[in-house]
mmCIF file of C-alpha atoms and ligand atoms in Angstrom:
data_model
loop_
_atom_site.group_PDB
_atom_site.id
_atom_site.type_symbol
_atom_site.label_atom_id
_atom_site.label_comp_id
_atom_site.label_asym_id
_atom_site.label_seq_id
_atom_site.Cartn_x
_atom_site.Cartn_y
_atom_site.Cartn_z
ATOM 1 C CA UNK A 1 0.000 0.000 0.000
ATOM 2 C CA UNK A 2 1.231 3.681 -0.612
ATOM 3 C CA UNK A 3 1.424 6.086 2.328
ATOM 4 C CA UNK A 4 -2.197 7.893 2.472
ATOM 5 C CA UNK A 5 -1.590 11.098 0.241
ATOM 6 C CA UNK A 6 1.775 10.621 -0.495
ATOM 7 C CA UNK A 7 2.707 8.023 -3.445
ATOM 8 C CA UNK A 8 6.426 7.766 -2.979
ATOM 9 C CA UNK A 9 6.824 5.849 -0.396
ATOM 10 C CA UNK A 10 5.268 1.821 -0.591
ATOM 11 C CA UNK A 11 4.391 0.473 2.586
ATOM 12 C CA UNK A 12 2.620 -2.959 4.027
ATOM 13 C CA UNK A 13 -0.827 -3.306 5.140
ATOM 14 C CA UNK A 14 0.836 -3.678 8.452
ATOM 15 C CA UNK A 15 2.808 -0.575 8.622
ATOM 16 C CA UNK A 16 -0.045 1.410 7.291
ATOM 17 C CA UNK A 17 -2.304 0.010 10.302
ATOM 18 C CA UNK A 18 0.431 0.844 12.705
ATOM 19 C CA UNK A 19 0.646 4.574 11.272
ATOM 20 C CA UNK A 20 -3.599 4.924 11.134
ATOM 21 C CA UNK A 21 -3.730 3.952 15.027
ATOM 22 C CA UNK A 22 -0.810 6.049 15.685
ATOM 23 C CA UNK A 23 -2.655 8.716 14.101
ATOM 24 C CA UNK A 24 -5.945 8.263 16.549
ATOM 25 C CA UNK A 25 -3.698 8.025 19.568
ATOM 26 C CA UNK A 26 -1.809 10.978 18.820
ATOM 27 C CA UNK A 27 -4.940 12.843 18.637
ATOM 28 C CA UNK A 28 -6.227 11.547 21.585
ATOM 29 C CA UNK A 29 -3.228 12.450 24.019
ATOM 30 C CA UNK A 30 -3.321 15.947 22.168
ATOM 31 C CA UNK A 31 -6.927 16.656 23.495
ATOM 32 C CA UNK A 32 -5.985 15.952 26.953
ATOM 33 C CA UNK A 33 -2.438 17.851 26.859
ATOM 34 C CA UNK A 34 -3.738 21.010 27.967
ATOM 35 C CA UNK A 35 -5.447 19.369 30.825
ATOM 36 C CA UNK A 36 -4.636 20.418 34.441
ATOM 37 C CA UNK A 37 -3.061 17.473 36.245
ATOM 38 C CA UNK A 38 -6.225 16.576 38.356
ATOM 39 C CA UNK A 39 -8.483 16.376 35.265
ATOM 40 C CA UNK A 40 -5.409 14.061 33.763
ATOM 41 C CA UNK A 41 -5.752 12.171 36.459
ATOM 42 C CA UNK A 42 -1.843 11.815 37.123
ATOM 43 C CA UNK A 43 -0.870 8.929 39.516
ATOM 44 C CA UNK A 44 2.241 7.630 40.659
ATOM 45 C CA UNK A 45 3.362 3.798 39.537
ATOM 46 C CA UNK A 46 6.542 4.646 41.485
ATOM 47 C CA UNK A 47 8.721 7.684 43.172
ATOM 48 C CA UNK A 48 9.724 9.131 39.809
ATOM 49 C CA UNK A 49 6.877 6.622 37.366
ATOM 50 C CA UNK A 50 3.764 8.796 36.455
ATOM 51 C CA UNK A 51 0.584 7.416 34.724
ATOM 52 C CA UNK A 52 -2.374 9.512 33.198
ATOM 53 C CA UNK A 53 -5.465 8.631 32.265
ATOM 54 C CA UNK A 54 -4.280 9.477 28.967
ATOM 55 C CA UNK A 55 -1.709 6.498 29.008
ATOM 56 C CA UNK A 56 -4.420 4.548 29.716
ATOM 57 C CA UNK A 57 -7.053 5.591 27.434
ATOM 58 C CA UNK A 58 -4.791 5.716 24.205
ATOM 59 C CA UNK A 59 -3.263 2.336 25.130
ATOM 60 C CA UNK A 60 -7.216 1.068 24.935
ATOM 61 C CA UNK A 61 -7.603 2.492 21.985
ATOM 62 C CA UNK A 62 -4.617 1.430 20.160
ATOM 63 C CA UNK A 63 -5.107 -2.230 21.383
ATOM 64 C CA UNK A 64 -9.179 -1.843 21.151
ATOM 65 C CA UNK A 65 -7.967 -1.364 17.266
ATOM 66 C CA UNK A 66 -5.408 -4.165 17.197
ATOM 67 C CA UNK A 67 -7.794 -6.717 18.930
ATOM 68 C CA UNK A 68 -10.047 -5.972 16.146
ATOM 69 C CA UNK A 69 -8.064 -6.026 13.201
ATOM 70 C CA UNK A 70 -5.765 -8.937 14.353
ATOM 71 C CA UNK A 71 -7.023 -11.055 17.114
ATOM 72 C CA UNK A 72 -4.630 -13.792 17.395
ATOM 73 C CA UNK A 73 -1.615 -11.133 17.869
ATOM 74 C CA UNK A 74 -0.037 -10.887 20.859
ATOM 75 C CA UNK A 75 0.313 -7.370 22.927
ATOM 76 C CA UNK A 76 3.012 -5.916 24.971
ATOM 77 C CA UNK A 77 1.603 -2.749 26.413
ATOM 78 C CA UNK A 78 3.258 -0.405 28.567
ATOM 79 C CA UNK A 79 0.423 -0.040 30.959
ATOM 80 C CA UNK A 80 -0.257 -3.645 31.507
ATOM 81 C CA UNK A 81 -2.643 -4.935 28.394
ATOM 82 C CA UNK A 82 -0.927 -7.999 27.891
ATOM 83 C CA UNK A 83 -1.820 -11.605 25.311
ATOM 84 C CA UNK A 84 0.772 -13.764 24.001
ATOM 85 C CA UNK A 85 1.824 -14.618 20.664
ATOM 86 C CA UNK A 86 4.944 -15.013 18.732
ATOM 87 C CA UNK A 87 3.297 -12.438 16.194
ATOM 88 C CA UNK A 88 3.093 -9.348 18.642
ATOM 89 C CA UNK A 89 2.845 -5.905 19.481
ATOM 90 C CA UNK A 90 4.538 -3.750 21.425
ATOM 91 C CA UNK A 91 2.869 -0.444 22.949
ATOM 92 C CA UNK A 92 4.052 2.304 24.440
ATOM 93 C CA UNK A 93 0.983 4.950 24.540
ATOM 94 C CA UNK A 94 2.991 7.636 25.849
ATOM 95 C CA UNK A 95 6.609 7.741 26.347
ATOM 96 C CA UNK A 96 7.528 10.444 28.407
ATOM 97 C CA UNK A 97 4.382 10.760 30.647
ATOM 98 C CA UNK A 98 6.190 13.003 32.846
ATOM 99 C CA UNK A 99 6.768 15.631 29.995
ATOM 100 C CA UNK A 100 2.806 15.161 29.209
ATOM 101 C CA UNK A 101 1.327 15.489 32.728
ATOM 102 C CA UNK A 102 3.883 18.660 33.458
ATOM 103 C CA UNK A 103 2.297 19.886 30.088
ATOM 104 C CA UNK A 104 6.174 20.023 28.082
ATOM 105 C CA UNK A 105 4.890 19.381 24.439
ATOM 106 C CA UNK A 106 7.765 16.595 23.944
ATOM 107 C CA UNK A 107 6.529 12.950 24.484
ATOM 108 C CA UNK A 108 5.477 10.420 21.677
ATOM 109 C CA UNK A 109 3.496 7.310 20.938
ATOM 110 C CA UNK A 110 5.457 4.127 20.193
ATOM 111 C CA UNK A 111 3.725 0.982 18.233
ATOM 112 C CA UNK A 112 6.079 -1.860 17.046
ATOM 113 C CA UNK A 113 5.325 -5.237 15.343
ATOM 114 C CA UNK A 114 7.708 -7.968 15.849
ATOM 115 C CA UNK A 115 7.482 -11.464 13.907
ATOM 116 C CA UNK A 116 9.055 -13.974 16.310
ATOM 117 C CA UNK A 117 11.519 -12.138 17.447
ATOM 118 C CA UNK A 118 12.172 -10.240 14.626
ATOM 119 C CA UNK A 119 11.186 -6.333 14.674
ATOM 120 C CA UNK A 120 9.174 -5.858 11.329
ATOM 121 C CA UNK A 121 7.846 -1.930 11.465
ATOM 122 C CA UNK A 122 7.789 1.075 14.016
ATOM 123 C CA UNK A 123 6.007 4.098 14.439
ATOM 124 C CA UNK A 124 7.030 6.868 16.531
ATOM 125 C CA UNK A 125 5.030 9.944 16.597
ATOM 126 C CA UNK A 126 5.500 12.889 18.724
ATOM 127 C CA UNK A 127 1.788 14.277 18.915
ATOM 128 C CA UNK A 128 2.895 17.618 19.470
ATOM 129 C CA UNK A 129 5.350 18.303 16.763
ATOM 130 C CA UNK A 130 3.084 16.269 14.188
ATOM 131 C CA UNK A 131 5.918 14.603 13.718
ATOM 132 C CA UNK A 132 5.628 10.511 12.265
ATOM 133 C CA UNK A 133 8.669 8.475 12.252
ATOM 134 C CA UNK A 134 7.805 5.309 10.457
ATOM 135 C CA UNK A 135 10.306 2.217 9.825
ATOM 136 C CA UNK A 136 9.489 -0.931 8.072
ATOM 137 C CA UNK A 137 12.623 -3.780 7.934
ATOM 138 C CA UNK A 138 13.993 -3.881 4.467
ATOM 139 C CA UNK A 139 12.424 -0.352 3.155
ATOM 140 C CA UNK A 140 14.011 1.815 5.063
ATOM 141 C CA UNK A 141 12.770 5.013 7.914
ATOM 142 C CA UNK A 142 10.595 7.565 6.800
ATOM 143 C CA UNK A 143 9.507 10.758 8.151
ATOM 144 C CA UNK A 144 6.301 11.983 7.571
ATOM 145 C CA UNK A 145 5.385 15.511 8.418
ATOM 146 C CA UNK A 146 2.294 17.641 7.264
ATOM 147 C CA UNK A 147 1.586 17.584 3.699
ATOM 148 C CA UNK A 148 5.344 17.211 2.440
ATOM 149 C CA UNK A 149 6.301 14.244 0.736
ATOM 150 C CA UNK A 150 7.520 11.678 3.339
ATOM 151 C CA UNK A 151 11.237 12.196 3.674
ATOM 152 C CA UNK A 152 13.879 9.396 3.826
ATOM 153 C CA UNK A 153 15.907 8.850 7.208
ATOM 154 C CA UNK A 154 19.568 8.315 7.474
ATOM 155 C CA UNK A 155 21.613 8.824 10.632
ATOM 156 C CA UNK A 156 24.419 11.124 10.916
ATOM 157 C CA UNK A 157 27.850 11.126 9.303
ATOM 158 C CA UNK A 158 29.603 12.750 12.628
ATOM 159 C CA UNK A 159 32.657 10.297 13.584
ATOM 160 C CA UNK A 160 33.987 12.893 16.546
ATOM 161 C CA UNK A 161 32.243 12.361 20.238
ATOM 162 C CA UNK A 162 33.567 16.168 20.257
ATOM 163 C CA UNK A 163 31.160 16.969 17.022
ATOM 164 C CA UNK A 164 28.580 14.992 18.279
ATOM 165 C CA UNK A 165 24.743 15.959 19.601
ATOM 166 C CA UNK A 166 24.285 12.978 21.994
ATOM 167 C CA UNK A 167 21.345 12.317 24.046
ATOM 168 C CA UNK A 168 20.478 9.859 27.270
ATOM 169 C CA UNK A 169 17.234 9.592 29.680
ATOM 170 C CA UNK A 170 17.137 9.227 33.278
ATOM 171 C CA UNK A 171 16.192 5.747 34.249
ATOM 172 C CA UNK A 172 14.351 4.764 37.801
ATOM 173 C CA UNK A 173 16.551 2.889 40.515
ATOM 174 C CA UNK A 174 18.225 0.887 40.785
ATOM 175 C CA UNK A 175 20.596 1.905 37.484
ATOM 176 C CA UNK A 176 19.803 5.587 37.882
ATOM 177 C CA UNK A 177 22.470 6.767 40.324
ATOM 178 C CA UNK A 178 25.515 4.780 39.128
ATOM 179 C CA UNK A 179 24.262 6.062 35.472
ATOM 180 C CA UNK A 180 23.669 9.925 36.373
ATOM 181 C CA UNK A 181 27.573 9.620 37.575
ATOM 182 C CA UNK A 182 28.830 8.817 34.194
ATOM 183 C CA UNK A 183 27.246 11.871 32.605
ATOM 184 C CA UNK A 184 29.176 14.709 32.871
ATOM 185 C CA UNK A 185 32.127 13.039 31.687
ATOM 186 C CA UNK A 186 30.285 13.151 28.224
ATOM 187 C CA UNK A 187 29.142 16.556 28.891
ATOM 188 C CA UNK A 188 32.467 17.355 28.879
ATOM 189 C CA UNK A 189 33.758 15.363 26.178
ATOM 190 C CA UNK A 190 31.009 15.614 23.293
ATOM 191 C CA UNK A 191 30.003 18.746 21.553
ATOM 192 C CA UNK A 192 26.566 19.094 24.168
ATOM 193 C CA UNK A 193 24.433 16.376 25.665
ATOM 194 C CA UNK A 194 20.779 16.526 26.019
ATOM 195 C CA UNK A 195 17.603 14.891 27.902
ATOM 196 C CA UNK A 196 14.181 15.430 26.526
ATOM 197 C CA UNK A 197 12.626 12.563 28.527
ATOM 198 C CA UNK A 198 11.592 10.517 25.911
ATOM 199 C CA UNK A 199 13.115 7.311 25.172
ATOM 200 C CA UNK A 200 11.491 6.851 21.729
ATOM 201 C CA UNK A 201 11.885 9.946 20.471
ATOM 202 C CA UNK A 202 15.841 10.330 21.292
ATOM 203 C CA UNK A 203 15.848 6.971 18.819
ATOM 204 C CA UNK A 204 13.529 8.395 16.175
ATOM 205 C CA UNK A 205 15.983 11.893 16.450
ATOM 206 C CA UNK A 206 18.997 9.435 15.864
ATOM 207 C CA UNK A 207 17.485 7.776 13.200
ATOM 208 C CA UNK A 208 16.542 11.656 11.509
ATOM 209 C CA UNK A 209 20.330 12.348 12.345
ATOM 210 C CA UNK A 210 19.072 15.193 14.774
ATOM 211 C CA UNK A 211 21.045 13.543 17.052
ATOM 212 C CA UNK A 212 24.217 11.184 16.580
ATOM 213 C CA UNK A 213 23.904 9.025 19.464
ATOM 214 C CA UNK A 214 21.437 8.068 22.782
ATOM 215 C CA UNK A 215 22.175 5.674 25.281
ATOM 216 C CA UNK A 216 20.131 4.655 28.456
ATOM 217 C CA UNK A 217 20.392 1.447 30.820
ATOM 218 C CA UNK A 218 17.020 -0.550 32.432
ATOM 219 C CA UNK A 219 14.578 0.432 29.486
ATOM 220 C CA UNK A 220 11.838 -1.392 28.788
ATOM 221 C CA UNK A 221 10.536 -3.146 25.255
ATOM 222 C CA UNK A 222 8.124 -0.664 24.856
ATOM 223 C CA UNK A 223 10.201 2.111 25.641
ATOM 224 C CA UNK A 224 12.847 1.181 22.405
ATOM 225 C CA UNK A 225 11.123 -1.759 19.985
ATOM 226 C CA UNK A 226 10.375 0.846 17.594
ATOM 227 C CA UNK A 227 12.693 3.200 17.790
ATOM 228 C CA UNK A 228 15.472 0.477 17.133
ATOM 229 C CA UNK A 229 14.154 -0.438 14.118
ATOM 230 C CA UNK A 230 13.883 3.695 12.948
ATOM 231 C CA UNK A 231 17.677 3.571 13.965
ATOM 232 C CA UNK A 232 18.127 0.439 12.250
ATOM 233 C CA UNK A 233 16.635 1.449 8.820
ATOM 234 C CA UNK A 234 18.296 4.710 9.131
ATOM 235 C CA UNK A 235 21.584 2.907 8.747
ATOM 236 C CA UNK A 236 22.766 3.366 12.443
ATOM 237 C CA UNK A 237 23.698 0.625 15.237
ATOM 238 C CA UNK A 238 21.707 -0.601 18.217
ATOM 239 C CA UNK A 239 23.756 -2.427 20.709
ATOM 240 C CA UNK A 240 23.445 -3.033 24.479
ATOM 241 C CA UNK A 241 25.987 -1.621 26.859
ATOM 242 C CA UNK A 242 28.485 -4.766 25.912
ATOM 243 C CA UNK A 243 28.066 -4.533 22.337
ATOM 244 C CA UNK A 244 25.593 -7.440 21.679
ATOM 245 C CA UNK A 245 22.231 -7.396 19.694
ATOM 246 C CA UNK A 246 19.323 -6.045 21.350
ATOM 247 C CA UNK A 247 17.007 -8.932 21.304
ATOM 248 C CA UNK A 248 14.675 -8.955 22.754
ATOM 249 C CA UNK A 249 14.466 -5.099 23.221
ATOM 250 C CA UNK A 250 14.752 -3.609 26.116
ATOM 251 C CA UNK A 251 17.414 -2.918 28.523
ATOM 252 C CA UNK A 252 20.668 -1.002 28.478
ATOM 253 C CA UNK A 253 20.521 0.404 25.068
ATOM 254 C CA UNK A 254 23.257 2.218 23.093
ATOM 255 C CA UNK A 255 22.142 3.512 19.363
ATOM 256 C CA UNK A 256 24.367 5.620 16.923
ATOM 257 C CA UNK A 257 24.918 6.886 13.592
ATOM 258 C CA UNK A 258 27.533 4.151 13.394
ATOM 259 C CA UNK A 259 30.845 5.865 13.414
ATOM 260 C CA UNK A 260 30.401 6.986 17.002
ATOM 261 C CA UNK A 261 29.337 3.042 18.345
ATOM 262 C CA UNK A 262 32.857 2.054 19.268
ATOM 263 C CA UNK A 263 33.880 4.891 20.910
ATOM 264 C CA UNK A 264 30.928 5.281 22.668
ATOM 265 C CA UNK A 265 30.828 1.411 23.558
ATOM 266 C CA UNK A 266 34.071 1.618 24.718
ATOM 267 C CA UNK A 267 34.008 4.872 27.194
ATOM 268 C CA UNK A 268 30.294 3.120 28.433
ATOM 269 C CA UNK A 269 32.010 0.336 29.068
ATOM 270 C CA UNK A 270 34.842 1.884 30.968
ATOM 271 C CA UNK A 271 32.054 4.113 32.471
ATOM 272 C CA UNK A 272 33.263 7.531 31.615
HETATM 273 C C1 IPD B 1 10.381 6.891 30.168
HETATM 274 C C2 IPD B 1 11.010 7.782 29.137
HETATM 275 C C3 IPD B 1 12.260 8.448 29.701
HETATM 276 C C4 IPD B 1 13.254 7.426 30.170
HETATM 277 C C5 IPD B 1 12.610 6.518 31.201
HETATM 278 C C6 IPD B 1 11.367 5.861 30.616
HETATM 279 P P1 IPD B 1 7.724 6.490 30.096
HETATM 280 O O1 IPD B 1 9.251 6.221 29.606
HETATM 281 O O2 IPD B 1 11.353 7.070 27.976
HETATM 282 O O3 IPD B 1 12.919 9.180 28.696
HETATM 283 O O4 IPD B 1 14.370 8.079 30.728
HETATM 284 O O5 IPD B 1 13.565 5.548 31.566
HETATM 285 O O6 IPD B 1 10.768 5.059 31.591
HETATM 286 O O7 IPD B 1 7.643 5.939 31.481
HETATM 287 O O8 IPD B 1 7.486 7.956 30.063
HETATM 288 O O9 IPD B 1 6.917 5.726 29.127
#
């Protein structure tokens, strides 16, 4: 199928799903955005873990549509909708809820499909921006922004950590601490670093070459399954902190442009 409006880009049925729910849920989370924090109804999961109703209510939608369109999938949701299958999907309905309940217009809806193990598309959107980052294995990463003609994604050609516009997140305990200690050695070292609180969008920025590198330990699957296949098709590398493939996804993630990985493995590793 062609991407609605746009006929330069060919996509699968699947993908094009993904991107249509996407869609709703990004327009859901918008409506409740400007919502004061009682009316979002923000509770804690944890000291620094926030859930809003809108986390909830766009995760029922998005798997409301799934459950209808493909009922024998299995579902990985971020707030706890859960079936198995080795055909799945894996939801994260807002990712950066903290950004969303404060009201900071930077957060984004994650959907991934993955085939037995194998990540087959991803679709990071960040509601605010209107920004869609869509990645299917084998055709490439796409962005898709208002009425322009989706444009092709390729990560960044930067090779020097001191050239480089690197990005990480701030993880709950117990990896948080010994993590926040090995920042400033890379704010010293790379050209700046930033943290904009949301997991899938610092991959979706690496895979638009935005940003040349993000790394973050303890994430979850729903936090990064999409987003590594964006950095993926962009032509970048997704590693874990030792270098191996991240599969399944989740957990301490390091993805690049490519030149930067072994550097950046190596001063991870080494911890500054
Ligand atoms: C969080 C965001 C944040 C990262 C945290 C994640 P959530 O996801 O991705 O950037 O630093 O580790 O938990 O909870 O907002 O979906």
């Amino acid at each position: 199928m062609m991407i609605q409006n746009h006929a330069s880009v060919e996509i699968s049925d699947v993908t094009a799903f993904a991107l249509s729910v996407a869609r709703e849920a990004a327009d859901l989370v918008m409506r409740i955005l400007p919502e004061g924090m009682t009316s979002k109804d923000v509770r804690h999961k944890g000291p620094r873990d926030l859930v809003t109703r809108a986390d909830h209510e766009a995760e029922r939608l998005i798997t409301a549509r799934i459950r209808t369109r493909f009922p024998d999938h299995g579902i990985l949701a971020e707030e706890g909708t859960a079936a198995s299958g080795d055909v799945r999907w894996i939801i994260d309905p807002i990712d950066g809820t903290t950004n969303f309940a404060h009201g900071v217009p930077m957060f984004a809806v994650s959907i991934a499909h993955e085939e037995r193990g194998t990540l087959r598309c991803g679709v990071v959107v960040v509601p605010p921006l209107r920004e869609f980052f869509v990645a299917e294995r084998g055709r490439g990463a796409f962005l898709i922004a208002g009425s322009e003609p989706p444009k092709r994604l390729a990560t960044s050609g930067v090779a020097e950590l001191s050239q480089a516009l690197i990005a990480t997140g701030l993880p709950g305990e117990p990896v948080r601490s010994a993590h926040v200690a090995t920042i400033p050695a890379f704010m010293r070292d790379a050209q700046e670093v930033r943290i904009m609180g949301t997991a899938a969008a610092h991959l979706a920025y690496v895979a638009a070459g935005r940003l040349d590198a993000f790394w973050e330990p303890g994430l979850n699957a729903w936090d990064v399954a999409a987003g590594i296949l964006l950095v993926e098709e962009a032509g970048g590398r997704v590693s874990t902190f030792t270098g191996q493939p991240m599969t399944p996804p989740g957990g301490d993630i390091l993805a690049t442009n490519g030149p930067l990985h072994t550097t950046l493995l190596e001063r991870i590793s080494r911890r500054t």
